[in-house]
Coordinates of C-alpha atoms in Angstrom, one line a residue:
M704 CA -21.2 -14.5 12.4
A705 CA -24.4 -12.4 13.7
T706 CA -26.4 -10.9 10.8
V707 CA -26.2 -7.5 11.2
L708 CA -29.3 -6.0 9.0
G709 CA -30.8 -3.7 12.0
R710 CA -27.4 -2.9 13.7
G711 CA -27.7 0.9 13.0
C712 CA -30.7 1.4 14.7
R713 CA -30.1 -1.0 17.8
R714 CA -29.9 1.0 21.2
C715 CA -31.5 -1.6 23.6
V716 CA -29.7 -4.4 23.5
R717 CA -26.1 -5.4 24.5
E718 CA -24.3 -7.7 22.5
M719 CA -20.7 -8.7 20.7
S720 CA -21.0 -8.8 16.5
E721 CA -18.2 -9.7 14.3
E722 CA -18.6 -7.0 11.8
I723 CA -17.2 -7.9 8.0
E724 CA -17.3 -5.1 5.9
L725 CA -15.6 -3.4 2.5
K726 CA -15.3 0.2 3.0
L727 CA -15.1 2.6 -0.5
G728 CA -14.8 6.1 -1.0
L729 CA -16.5 8.0 -3.6
P730 CA -17.3 12.0 -4.7
P731 CA -20.2 13.8 -2.9
A732 CA -21.5 14.5 -6.2
V733 CA -22.5 10.7 -6.6
A734 CA -23.6 10.0 -3.5
A735 CA -27.4 10.5 -4.8
D736 CA -26.5 8.2 -7.6
V737 CA -25.4 5.4 -5.3
C738 CA -28.7 5.7 -3.4
R739 CA -31.0 5.6 -6.7
H740 CA -28.8 2.4 -8.3
P741 CA -30.9 -0.4 -9.2
L742 CA -28.8 -3.2 -7.4
L743 CA -29.5 -1.1 -4.1
Q744 CA -33.1 -0.9 -2.1
G745 CA -34.6 1.0 0.7
F746 CA -32.7 4.1 0.6
Q747 CA -35.5 6.3 2.3
T748 CA -34.3 5.6 5.5
T749 CA -31.9 8.4 7.0
Q750 CA -30.0 8.8 10.1
N751 CA -28.3 11.8 11.5
L752 CA -25.6 10.3 13.7
C753 CA -22.8 12.1 15.8
S754 CA -20.1 10.2 17.2
T755 CA -17.5 11.5 20.0
Y756 CA -14.4 9.2 20.3
Y757 CA -12.6 8.8 23.5
D758 CA -9.0 8.1 24.5
T759 CA -6.6 9.2 27.3
Q760 CA -4.3 11.8 27.1
D761 CA -1.4 9.9 25.5
L762 CA -3.7 7.9 23.4
V763 CA -3.4 4.4 25.1
L764 CA -6.6 2.8 23.3
Y765 CA -5.2 3.8 19.9
R766 CA -1.7 2.3 20.8
H767 CA -4.0 -1.1 21.7
G768 CA -5.7 -1.5 18.7
I769 CA -9.0 -0.2 20.4
A770 CA -11.6 2.5 19.6
L771 CA -14.0 3.6 21.8
R772 CA -17.2 6.0 20.8
V773 CA -20.5 7.0 22.0
R774 CA -22.9 7.7 19.0
A775 CA -25.7 10.2 19.4
G776 CA -28.5 9.2 16.7
D777 CA -32.2 9.5 16.0
G778 CA -33.0 6.6 18.4
G779 CA -31.0 7.1 21.4
D780 CA -27.2 7.1 22.8
L781 CA -25.1 3.8 22.1
Q782 CA -21.6 3.0 23.3
T783 CA -19.5 1.1 21.1
V784 CA -16.1 -0.5 21.6
K785 CA -14.3 -1.9 18.9
R786 CA -10.9 -4.0 18.4
A787 CA -8.9 -4.1 15.4
G788 CA -8.7 -7.2 13.4
K789 CA -7.8 -8.2 10.6
V790 CA -7.4 -6.7 7.1
T791 CA -7.8 -9.2 4.2
V792 CA -7.0 -8.2 1.0
G793 CA -9.0 -4.9 1.5
L794 CA -11.9 -6.4 3.5
S795 CA -11.8 -5.5 7.4
E796 CA -13.1 -7.8 9.9
R797 CA -13.3 -6.9 13.7
A798 CA -14.7 -7.6 17.0
E799 CA -17.3 -5.1 18.1
W800 CA -19.4 -4.6 21.7
E801 CA -22.5 -2.1 22.1
Q802 CA -24.6 -1.3 24.8
P803 CA -26.9 2.0 25.7
W804 CA -25.1 5.0 26.7
T805 CA -26.3 5.9 30.4
G806 CA -23.9 9.0 31.2
T807 CA -21.0 6.7 32.3
F808 CA -18.8 3.9 30.7
G809 CA -19.3 0.6 31.5
F810 CA -17.4 -2.3 30.2
S811 CA -18.8 -5.4 31.8
D812 CA -20.4 -6.6 28.7
V813 CA -17.1 -6.6 26.7
E814 CA -16.5 -10.3 26.4
D815 CA -12.6 -10.2 25.6
P816 CA -10.7 -10.3 29.3
E817 CA -7.5 -8.2 27.7
T818 CA -9.7 -5.7 26.1
R819 CA -12.3 -5.6 29.3
E820 CA -9.2 -4.9 31.7
L821 CA -7.7 -2.5 29.8
L822 CA -10.7 -0.3 29.2
Q823 CA -11.6 -0.5 33.0
A824 CA -8.0 0.6 34.1
V825 CA -7.9 3.8 32.0
A826 CA -11.8 4.7 32.5
P827 CA -10.8 7.5 34.6
G828 CA -8.6 9.2 32.0
L829 CA -10.9 9.0 29.6
R830 CA -11.4 12.4 27.7
P831 CA -12.9 13.4 24.2
V832 CA -10.4 13.6 21.3
F833 CA -12.3 13.7 18.0
S834 CA -15.9 13.4 16.9
T835 CA -17.7 12.6 13.4
E836 CA -21.0 14.2 12.4
F837 CA -22.7 12.9 9.2
R838 CA -25.9 11.6 7.7
R839 CA -26.5 8.3 6.9
E840 CA -28.8 6.6 4.0
L841 CA -29.3 3.1 4.3
G842 CA -29.9 0.5 1.5
V843 CA -29.5 -3.0 1.2
F844 CA -28.5 -5.7 -1.7
T845 CA -30.0 -9.0 -1.6
Q846 CA -29.6 -12.0 -4.0
G847 CA -30.7 -15.6 -2.9
E848 CA -29.1 -16.0 0.6
T849 CA -26.7 -13.3 0.2
V850 CA -27.8 -9.9 2.2
I851 CA -25.4 -7.0 2.5
R852 CA -26.2 -3.6 4.0
A853 CA -25.2 -0.4 1.9
M854 CA -24.8 2.6 4.2
V855 CA -23.7 6.1 2.3
D856 CA -22.0 8.4 4.7
Q857 CA -21.6 12.0 4.3
G858 CA -20.7 14.4 6.8
V859 CA -17.0 15.5 8.4
I860 CA -14.7 14.3 11.3
R861 CA -13.6 17.0 13.6
T862 CA -10.7 17.6 16.1
S863 CA -10.3 20.8 18.1
T864 CA -8.3 22.6 15.4
A865 CA -9.2 20.7 12.2
V866 CA -12.1 19.2 9.9
E867 CA -11.6 16.8 7.3
P868 CA -14.7 15.9 4.9
L869 CA -16.3 12.5 5.1
C870 CA -18.1 11.1 2.1
E871 CA -18.0 6.9 1.9
L872 CA -19.8 3.8 0.8
E873 CA -19.7 1.0 3.9
L874 CA -20.9 -2.3 2.3
E875 CA -21.5 -4.3 5.4
L876 CA -22.1 -8.4 5.1
G877 CA -25.4 -9.5 6.6
S878 CA -25.4 -13.0 5.5
G879 CA -23.4 -14.8 2.5
D880 CA -19.9 -15.0 1.7
P881 CA -17.4 -12.4 2.2
S882 CA -16.5 -12.8 -1.3
D883 CA -20.0 -11.1 -2.4
L884 CA -19.0 -7.8 -1.2
Y885 CA -16.2 -7.8 -3.6
R886 CA -18.6 -9.0 -6.6
L887 CA -21.2 -6.1 -5.4
A888 CA -18.4 -3.3 -5.3
L889 CA -16.8 -4.2 -9.1
V890 CA -20.5 -4.2 -10.5
L891 CA -21.2 -0.8 -8.5
S892 CA -17.5 0.7 -9.9
E893 CA -18.7 0.1 -13.5
T894 CA -20.9 3.0 -13.4
L895 CA -19.8 4.7 -10.3
P896 CA -16.5 6.5 -9.1
L897 CA -15.7 4.2 -6.3
W898 CA -12.5 3.4 -4.7
P899 CA -11.5 1.1 -1.8
E900 CA -10.9 2.9 1.5
D901 CA -9.3 0.6 4.1
R902 CA -9.1 3.2 6.9
S903 CA -11.8 3.4 9.2
K904 CA -13.2 6.6 10.8
A905 CA -11.5 6.0 13.6
E906 CA -7.9 5.8 11.8
R907 CA -8.7 9.1 10.1
G908 CA -10.0 10.8 13.0
Y909 CA -6.7 9.7 15.0
R910 CA -4.5 11.0 12.1
L911 CA -6.0 14.7 11.7
L912 CA -5.8 14.9 15.6
R913 CA -2.0 14.3 15.1
D914 CA -1.5 15.8 11.6
G915 CA -1.1 12.4 9.8
E916 CA 2.0 11.9 12.3
I917 CA 0.9 8.3 13.7
A918 CA 0.5 5.1 12.0
E919 CA -2.5 4.6 9.7
V920 CA -3.3 1.2 11.0
I921 CA -4.7 1.0 14.3
G922 CA -3.0 -1.6 16.5
G923 CA 0.1 -1.8 14.6
P924 CA 1.6 -4.5 12.3
H925 CA 0.1 -8.2 13.0
P926 CA 2.9 -11.4 13.1
I927 CA 3.3 -12.8 9.8
P928 CA 1.3 -16.0 9.8
T929 CA 2.7 -19.5 9.3
R930 CA 0.7 -20.6 6.5
A931 CA 1.7 -19.6 2.9
G932 CA -2.0 -18.6 2.0
A933 CA -3.0 -16.7 5.1
A934 CA 0.6 -14.9 4.9
L935 CA -0.1 -13.9 1.4
Q936 CA -3.3 -12.3 2.4
Q937 CA -2.1 -10.4 5.3
L938 CA 0.8 -8.9 3.2
M939 CA -1.1 -8.1 -0.1
A940 CA -3.6 -6.1 2.6
G941 CA -0.7 -3.9 3.6
E942 CA 0.4 -3.5 0.0
L943 CA -3.2 -2.6 -1.1
R944 CA -3.1 -0.3 2.0
D945 CA 0.0 1.9 0.4
W946 CA -1.4 1.9 -2.9
Q947 CA -4.4 3.7 -1.6
R948 CA -2.3 5.8 0.6
Y949 CA -0.3 7.3 -2.4
V950 CA -3.0 7.8 -4.6
R951 CA -4.6 9.8 -1.7
L952 CA -0.9 11.8 -2.0
A953 CA -1.4 12.9 -5.5
E954 CA -3.9 15.8 -4.5
Q955 CA -1.0 17.2 -2.2
D956 CA 2.4 16.3 -4.1
L957 CA 1.5 14.8 -7.5
A958 CA 5.6 14.0 -8.2
Q959 CA 6.1 11.8 -4.9
A960 CA 2.8 10.0 -5.5
V961 CA 4.0 9.2 -9.2
H962 CA 7.1 7.9 -7.8
Q963 CA 5.6 6.1 -4.5
V964 CA 2.6 4.3 -6.6
R965 CA 5.5 3.2 -9.2
V966 CA 7.2 1.5 -6.3
T967 CA 3.7 -0.1 -5.0
Q968 CA 3.3 -1.9 -8.1
R969 CA 6.8 -3.2 -8.3
R970 CA 6.4 -4.6 -4.8
L971 CA 2.9 -6.0 -5.9
R972 CA 4.2 -7.9 -8.4
S973 CA 7.3 -9.0 -6.7
L974 CA 4.8 -10.3 -4.0
L975 CA 2.7 -12.2 -6.5
N976 CA 6.0 -13.6 -8.0
L977 CA 7.1 -14.9 -4.6
F978 CA 3.9 -16.2 -4.1
S979 CA 3.3 -17.9 -7.4
P980 CA 3.4 -21.7 -6.3
V981 CA 0.1 -20.5 -4.2
L982 CA -1.2 -18.5 -7.0
G983 CA -0.2 -20.4 -10.3
A984 CA 1.9 -19.4 -13.1
A985 CA -1.0 -18.0 -15.2
F986 CA -2.7 -15.5 -12.5
V987 CA 0.6 -14.2 -11.8
A988 CA 1.4 -13.4 -15.3
T989 CA -1.8 -12.0 -15.9
W990 CA -1.5 -9.6 -13.1
R991 CA 2.3 -8.7 -13.2
R992 CA 1.2 -7.8 -16.7
R993 CA -1.5 -5.7 -15.5
L994 CA 0.2 -4.0 -12.9
G995 CA 3.6 -3.2 -15.0
D996 CA 1.2 -1.6 -17.6
N997 CA -0.4 0.7 -14.8
A998 CA 3.0 1.7 -13.8
R999 CA 4.5 2.2 -17.1
R1000 CA 2.0 5.0 -17.6
L1001 CA 3.6 7.1 -15.0
G1002 CA 6.8 6.3 -16.0
A1003 CA 7.4 9.4 -18.7
A1004 CA 6.4 12.0 -15.7
R1005 CA 8.9 10.1 -13.4
D1006 CA 11.9 10.1 -15.7
L1007 CA 11.0 14.0 -16.6
D1008 CA 10.8 15.1 -12.9
V1009 CA 14.4 13.4 -12.2
L1010 CA 15.7 14.5 -15.4
C1011 CA 14.6 18.5 -14.5
D1012 CA 14.4 18.3 -10.8
Q1013 CA 17.9 16.3 -9.9
L1014 CA 20.0 15.8 -13.3
L1015 CA 20.2 18.7 -15.4
P1016 CA 20.9 21.4 -12.5
R1017 CA 24.0 20.0 -11.6
I1018 CA 25.1 20.7 -15.8
I1019 CA 23.4 23.8 -16.0
D1020 CA 24.5 26.5 -13.8
D1021 CA 21.9 29.0 -14.9
K1022 CA 18.7 28.1 -17.1
N1023 CA 18.0 31.4 -18.1
A1024 CA 21.8 31.9 -20.1
G1025 CA 22.6 31.4 -23.4
D1026 CA 20.4 28.8 -25.1
G1027 CA 18.7 27.8 -21.3
P1028 CA 15.2 29.6 -21.9
A1029 CA 14.5 27.3 -25.2
Q1030 CA 15.8 24.4 -23.5
W1031 CA 14.1 24.6 -20.5
R1032 CA 10.6 25.6 -22.0
A1033 CA 10.6 22.9 -24.2
L1034 CA 11.0 20.2 -21.1
E1035 CA 9.2 21.8 -18.7
A1036 CA 6.2 21.9 -21.5
E1037 CA 6.5 18.4 -22.1
R1038 CA 6.4 17.8 -18.6
R1039 CA 2.9 19.5 -17.6
R1040 CA 1.6 17.2 -20.1
V1041 CA 2.8 14.1 -19.2
R1042 CA 2.4 15.4 -15.4
A1043 CA -1.6 16.0 -16.8
D1044 CA -1.6 12.5 -18.1
A1045 CA -0.2 11.0 -15.0
G1046 CA -2.8 12.8 -12.9
A1047 CA -5.5 11.5 -14.8
A1048 CA -4.1 8.3 -14.0
L1049 CA -3.7 8.4 -11.0
A1050 CA -7.5 9.6 -10.5
A1051 CA -8.9 7.8 -7.5
P1052 CA -11.6 5.7 -9.4
V1053 CA -9.2 5.0 -12.0
Q1054 CA -6.9 3.4 -9.7
G1055 CA -9.4 2.0 -7.5
R1056 CA -11.0 0.3 -10.2
L1057 CA -7.8 -1.5 -10.8
M1058 CA -7.8 -2.3 -7.1
L1059 CA -11.1 -3.7 -7.0
E1060 CA -10.2 -6.0 -10.0
L1061 CA -7.4 -7.2 -8.4
M1062 CA -9.2 -7.7 -4.7
T1063 CA -11.7 -9.8 -6.5
A1064 CA -9.7 -11.8 -8.6
L1065 CA -7.4 -12.7 -5.8
V1066 CA -10.5 -13.8 -3.3
A1067 CA -12.0 -15.4 -6.4
H1068 CA -8.5 -17.5 -6.9
L1069 CA -6.8 -18.3 -3.6
P1070 CA -7.4 -21.6 -2.3
A1071 CA -9.8 -22.2 0.1
N1072 CA -7.1 -23.4 2.9
D1073 CA -4.2 -23.2 1.8
D1074 CA -1.6 -24.7 4.2
R1075 CA 1.3 -25.0 3.3
E1076 CA 4.2 -24.2 5.6
L1077 CA 5.4 -20.7 4.8
Q1078 CA 8.9 -21.0 5.9
A1079 CA 9.8 -24.0 3.4
L1080 CA 7.9 -22.1 0.7
A1081 CA 9.5 -18.8 1.5
A1082 CA 13.1 -20.6 1.5
R1083 CA 12.7 -21.9 -1.9
R1084 CA 11.5 -19.1 -3.6
M1085 CA 14.2 -16.9 -1.9
S1086 CA 16.8 -19.3 -3.1
R1087 CA 15.5 -19.0 -6.4
L1088 CA 16.0 -15.0 -6.6
R1089 CA 19.4 -15.4 -5.0
R1090 CA 20.4 -17.6 -8.0
R1091 CA 18.7 -15.1 -10.8
L1092 CA 21.0 -12.6 -9.0
R1093 CA 24.3 -14.9 -9.1
K1094 CA 23.3 -15.5 -13.0
R1095 CA 23.2 -11.8 -13.4
V1096 CA 26.0 -10.9 -11.6
G1097 CA 28.1 -13.6 -13.9
V1098 CA 28.1 -11.7 -17.1
L1099 CA 29.1 -8.4 -15.3
P1100 CA 31.1 -6.0 -15.8
S1101 CA 29.8 -5.2 -19.3
A1102 CA 29.2 -2.4 -21.2
D1103 CA 25.6 -3.2 -22.1
P1104 CA 23.3 -1.1 -19.9
V1105 CA 20.5 -3.5 -20.2
A1106 CA 22.9 -6.6 -18.1
W1107 CA 23.1 -3.4 -15.6
H1108 CA 19.3 -2.8 -15.6
R1109 CA 18.7 -6.6 -15.2
L1110 CA 21.0 -6.7 -12.3
R1111 CA 19.2 -3.8 -10.8
I1112 CA 15.6 -5.9 -11.2
A1113 CA 16.9 -8.6 -9.6
A1114 CA 18.2 -7.3 -6.6
K1115 CA 14.6 -5.3 -6.2
E1116 CA 12.7 -8.3 -6.2
L1117 CA 15.2 -10.2 -3.7
R1118 CA 15.3 -6.8 -1.8
Y1119 CA 11.8 -7.2 -1.7
G1120 CA 11.4 -10.9 -0.9
L1121 CA 13.6 -10.1 2.0
D1122 CA 11.1 -7.2 3.1
F1123 CA 7.9 -9.3 3.1
L1124 CA 9.4 -12.1 4.9
A1125 CA 12.0 -10.9 7.3
P1126 CA 10.3 -11.8 10.3
L1127 CA 11.0 -15.3 9.4
W1128 CA 14.9 -15.0 10.2
R1129 CA 17.2 -13.7 12.1
A1130 CA 17.2 -10.0 12.6
K1131 CA 21.0 -9.8 12.7
E1132 CA 21.5 -11.6 9.1
V1133 CA 18.3 -9.9 7.7
K1134 CA 20.2 -6.6 8.2
R1135 CA 23.6 -7.6 6.9
Y1136 CA 21.4 -8.5 3.7
R1137 CA 19.4 -5.8 3.3
R1138 CA 22.5 -3.7 3.6
H1139 CA 24.1 -5.1 0.5
L1140 CA 21.2 -4.9 -1.7
R1141 CA 20.5 -1.2 -0.6
R1142 CA 24.0 -0.6 -1.7
I1143 CA 23.3 -2.3 -5.2
Q1144 CA 19.7 -0.3 -5.4
K1145 CA 21.4 2.8 -4.4
Y1146 CA 24.1 2.7 -7.3
L1147 CA 22.2 1.0 -10.1
G1148 CA 19.1 3.4 -9.2
Q1149 CA 21.3 6.6 -10.0
F1150 CA 23.2 4.5 -13.0
Q1151 CA 19.4 4.0 -14.4
D1152 CA 18.2 7.7 -14.0
V1153 CA 21.1 8.8 -16.2
E1154 CA 20.7 6.0 -18.8
A1155 CA 16.9 7.1 -18.9
A1156 CA 17.9 11.1 -18.9
S1157 CA 20.0 10.4 -21.8
Q1158 CA 17.6 8.1 -23.9
K1159 CA 15.1 11.1 -23.4
L1160 CA 17.6 13.5 -24.4
A1161 CA 18.4 11.6 -27.6
T1162 CA 15.1 11.9 -28.8
P1163 CA 13.8 15.2 -28.1
P1164 CA 10.2 16.8 -29.3
A1165 CA 11.1 18.2 -32.7
E1166 CA 11.0 21.9 -31.2
Y1167 CA 13.6 20.8 -28.7
L1168 CA 16.6 20.7 -31.2
E1169 CA 19.0 21.7 -28.4
G1170 CA 18.4 17.8 -26.6
A1171 CA 21.7 16.6 -28.5
V1172 CA 24.0 19.3 -26.9
L1173 CA 22.2 18.6 -23.4
Q1174 CA 22.7 14.7 -24.3
R1175 CA 26.8 15.1 -24.6
Q1176 CA 27.1 17.8 -21.6
L1177 CA 24.7 15.1 -19.4
E1178 CA 27.2 12.1 -20.6
H1179 CA 30.2 14.1 -20.1
Y1180 CA 29.5 15.1 -16.5
Y1181 CA 28.3 11.7 -15.5
R1182 CA 30.9 9.2 -17.4
K1183 CA 33.2 8.9 -14.2
R1184 CA 30.1 8.6 -11.7
T1185 CA 28.4 6.1 -13.8
R1186 CA 31.7 4.1 -13.9
R1187 CA 31.9 4.3 -10.2
W1188 CA 28.2 3.4 -9.2
R1189 CA 28.5 0.5 -11.6
T1190 CA 31.7 -0.6 -10.0
R1191 CA 30.6 -0.3 -6.1
A1192 CA 27.2 -1.9 -7.1
L1193 CA 29.0 -5.0 -8.7
D1194 CA 31.4 -4.9 -5.5
A1195 CA 27.7 -4.8 -3.0
A1196 CA 26.5 -7.9 -5.0
R1197 CA 29.4 -10.1 -4.5
A1198 CA 29.3 -9.4 -1.3
L1199 CA 25.7 -10.6 -1.0
L1200 CA 26.8 -13.5 -2.7
R1201 CA 29.5 -14.6 -0.2
A1202 CA 27.2 -13.4 2.8
P1203 CA 25.1 -16.9 4.3
A1204 CA 21.6 -16.1 3.2
P1205 CA 19.3 -15.7 6.1
W1206 CA 16.7 -18.4 5.1
R1207 CA 19.5 -21.1 5.0
R1208 CA 19.8 -23.6 7.9
T1209 CA 23.4 -23.5 9.7
R1210 CA 24.3 -27.1 8.6
D1211 CA 23.6 -26.3 4.8
R1212 CA 25.7 -23.1 5.2
K1213 CA 28.6 -25.2 6.5
R1214 CA 28.4 -27.7 3.6
A1215 CA 27.3 -25.2 0.9
K1216 CA 30.0 -23.9 -1.8
L1217 CA 29.8 -20.1 -1.9
P1218 CA 28.5 -19.0 -5.4
C1219 CA 31.2 -16.7 -6.0
D1220 CA 33.6 -19.5 -6.0
S1221 CA 31.8 -22.0 -8.4

């Protein structure tokens, strides 16, 4: 890995480097505080940078994971080619080739043959697609042999029809271990409102160009690695990106952000549990608890959204008739309160701090070279989840809502595991298995929504005396429906247990006794 301390000012060399960086978002109001932080030095250097990104009319470079820009800076113009690399637990690592810009594109020094040939083939059709304009302040962190460049960028990303503000802190490794980036970010976040931001400027520009319609990750998904440690890191990176994306969504749609962030927390908890043999039981228990606590802070807002927007409108034709005003005023007042709490919990610095703590803990805890074969580990872990679901089915049907909820959780764990590991198995069998799991989740999800709403109405605020009336109306309206949903969910679970598991070898299937026959 090349030392990159002077990379922002290079103009007279042709070279390829591997950049390893951690990108952090921050509010513009605290950018100056970053530059004054006692751990960072040298912020007297400022650059004004304007970059134009090029692609073809149909975005061939984007679809192949390539970003091409020409940057005008204080020391001259520079052409840069970047190839999408890997993102490991929030840390991006990608190949980069730079050379002076002479007014025409030249790609002979791009060392990767595939990248070079594609660039040369599309060169006649290249055109500007978007630009970035920002001021960069440069600093450095040094400790022993560790050198980390700190770059505070403030400006805009601009297309022909839209503009998006830009304010971020990039920590780029000059020398040392990549884990030093996490540790520095975590220390900075103790006094500064920071959050991980996996999107590059190029990704943000392409999304702005197409109004968010194209995928967030340049180059698309990577094949799942065959070794357990590497697979865990890749899968974790994807879940962290989703977490970041849905935290950003809170600015436009808080209700949807609440729902989706809760889903990311469940998926992360399932992923940690799935890879428990790699991470260790103590680590998994700690972080399943912390992520579960994070999701529960949003639970009240989600339950009230479902109650007010989906369930009650079906049993109350006119919320302004009769006792409607008092009922709805009390519910809406409580919803405003819990939404405010959810909005505070979803603030980017709050969620970002938890993300940074998880990322730092993962990097410190993961074995340096865990080369366990993923296929065998996946089969064992998925079989364990399947046995748990079979155990939950064994006590049903039951009048106890807790028993149905446990089946729902077991189905979710199995469904998420299937989503994570699906590339390992035959697509047809995965599709069939997923169909059963979706049916279980659908029916028991509806049942759980009604149960949560009924419990909410059974314990109303002091000023909301009509709650018991609404609870009776709700239970009467949904009585037959919940019975039907439970029956269909149980049928789907039994059908799943009769179906061949995608991860079991053919000869094992022939010998195995069907779970429902035991």
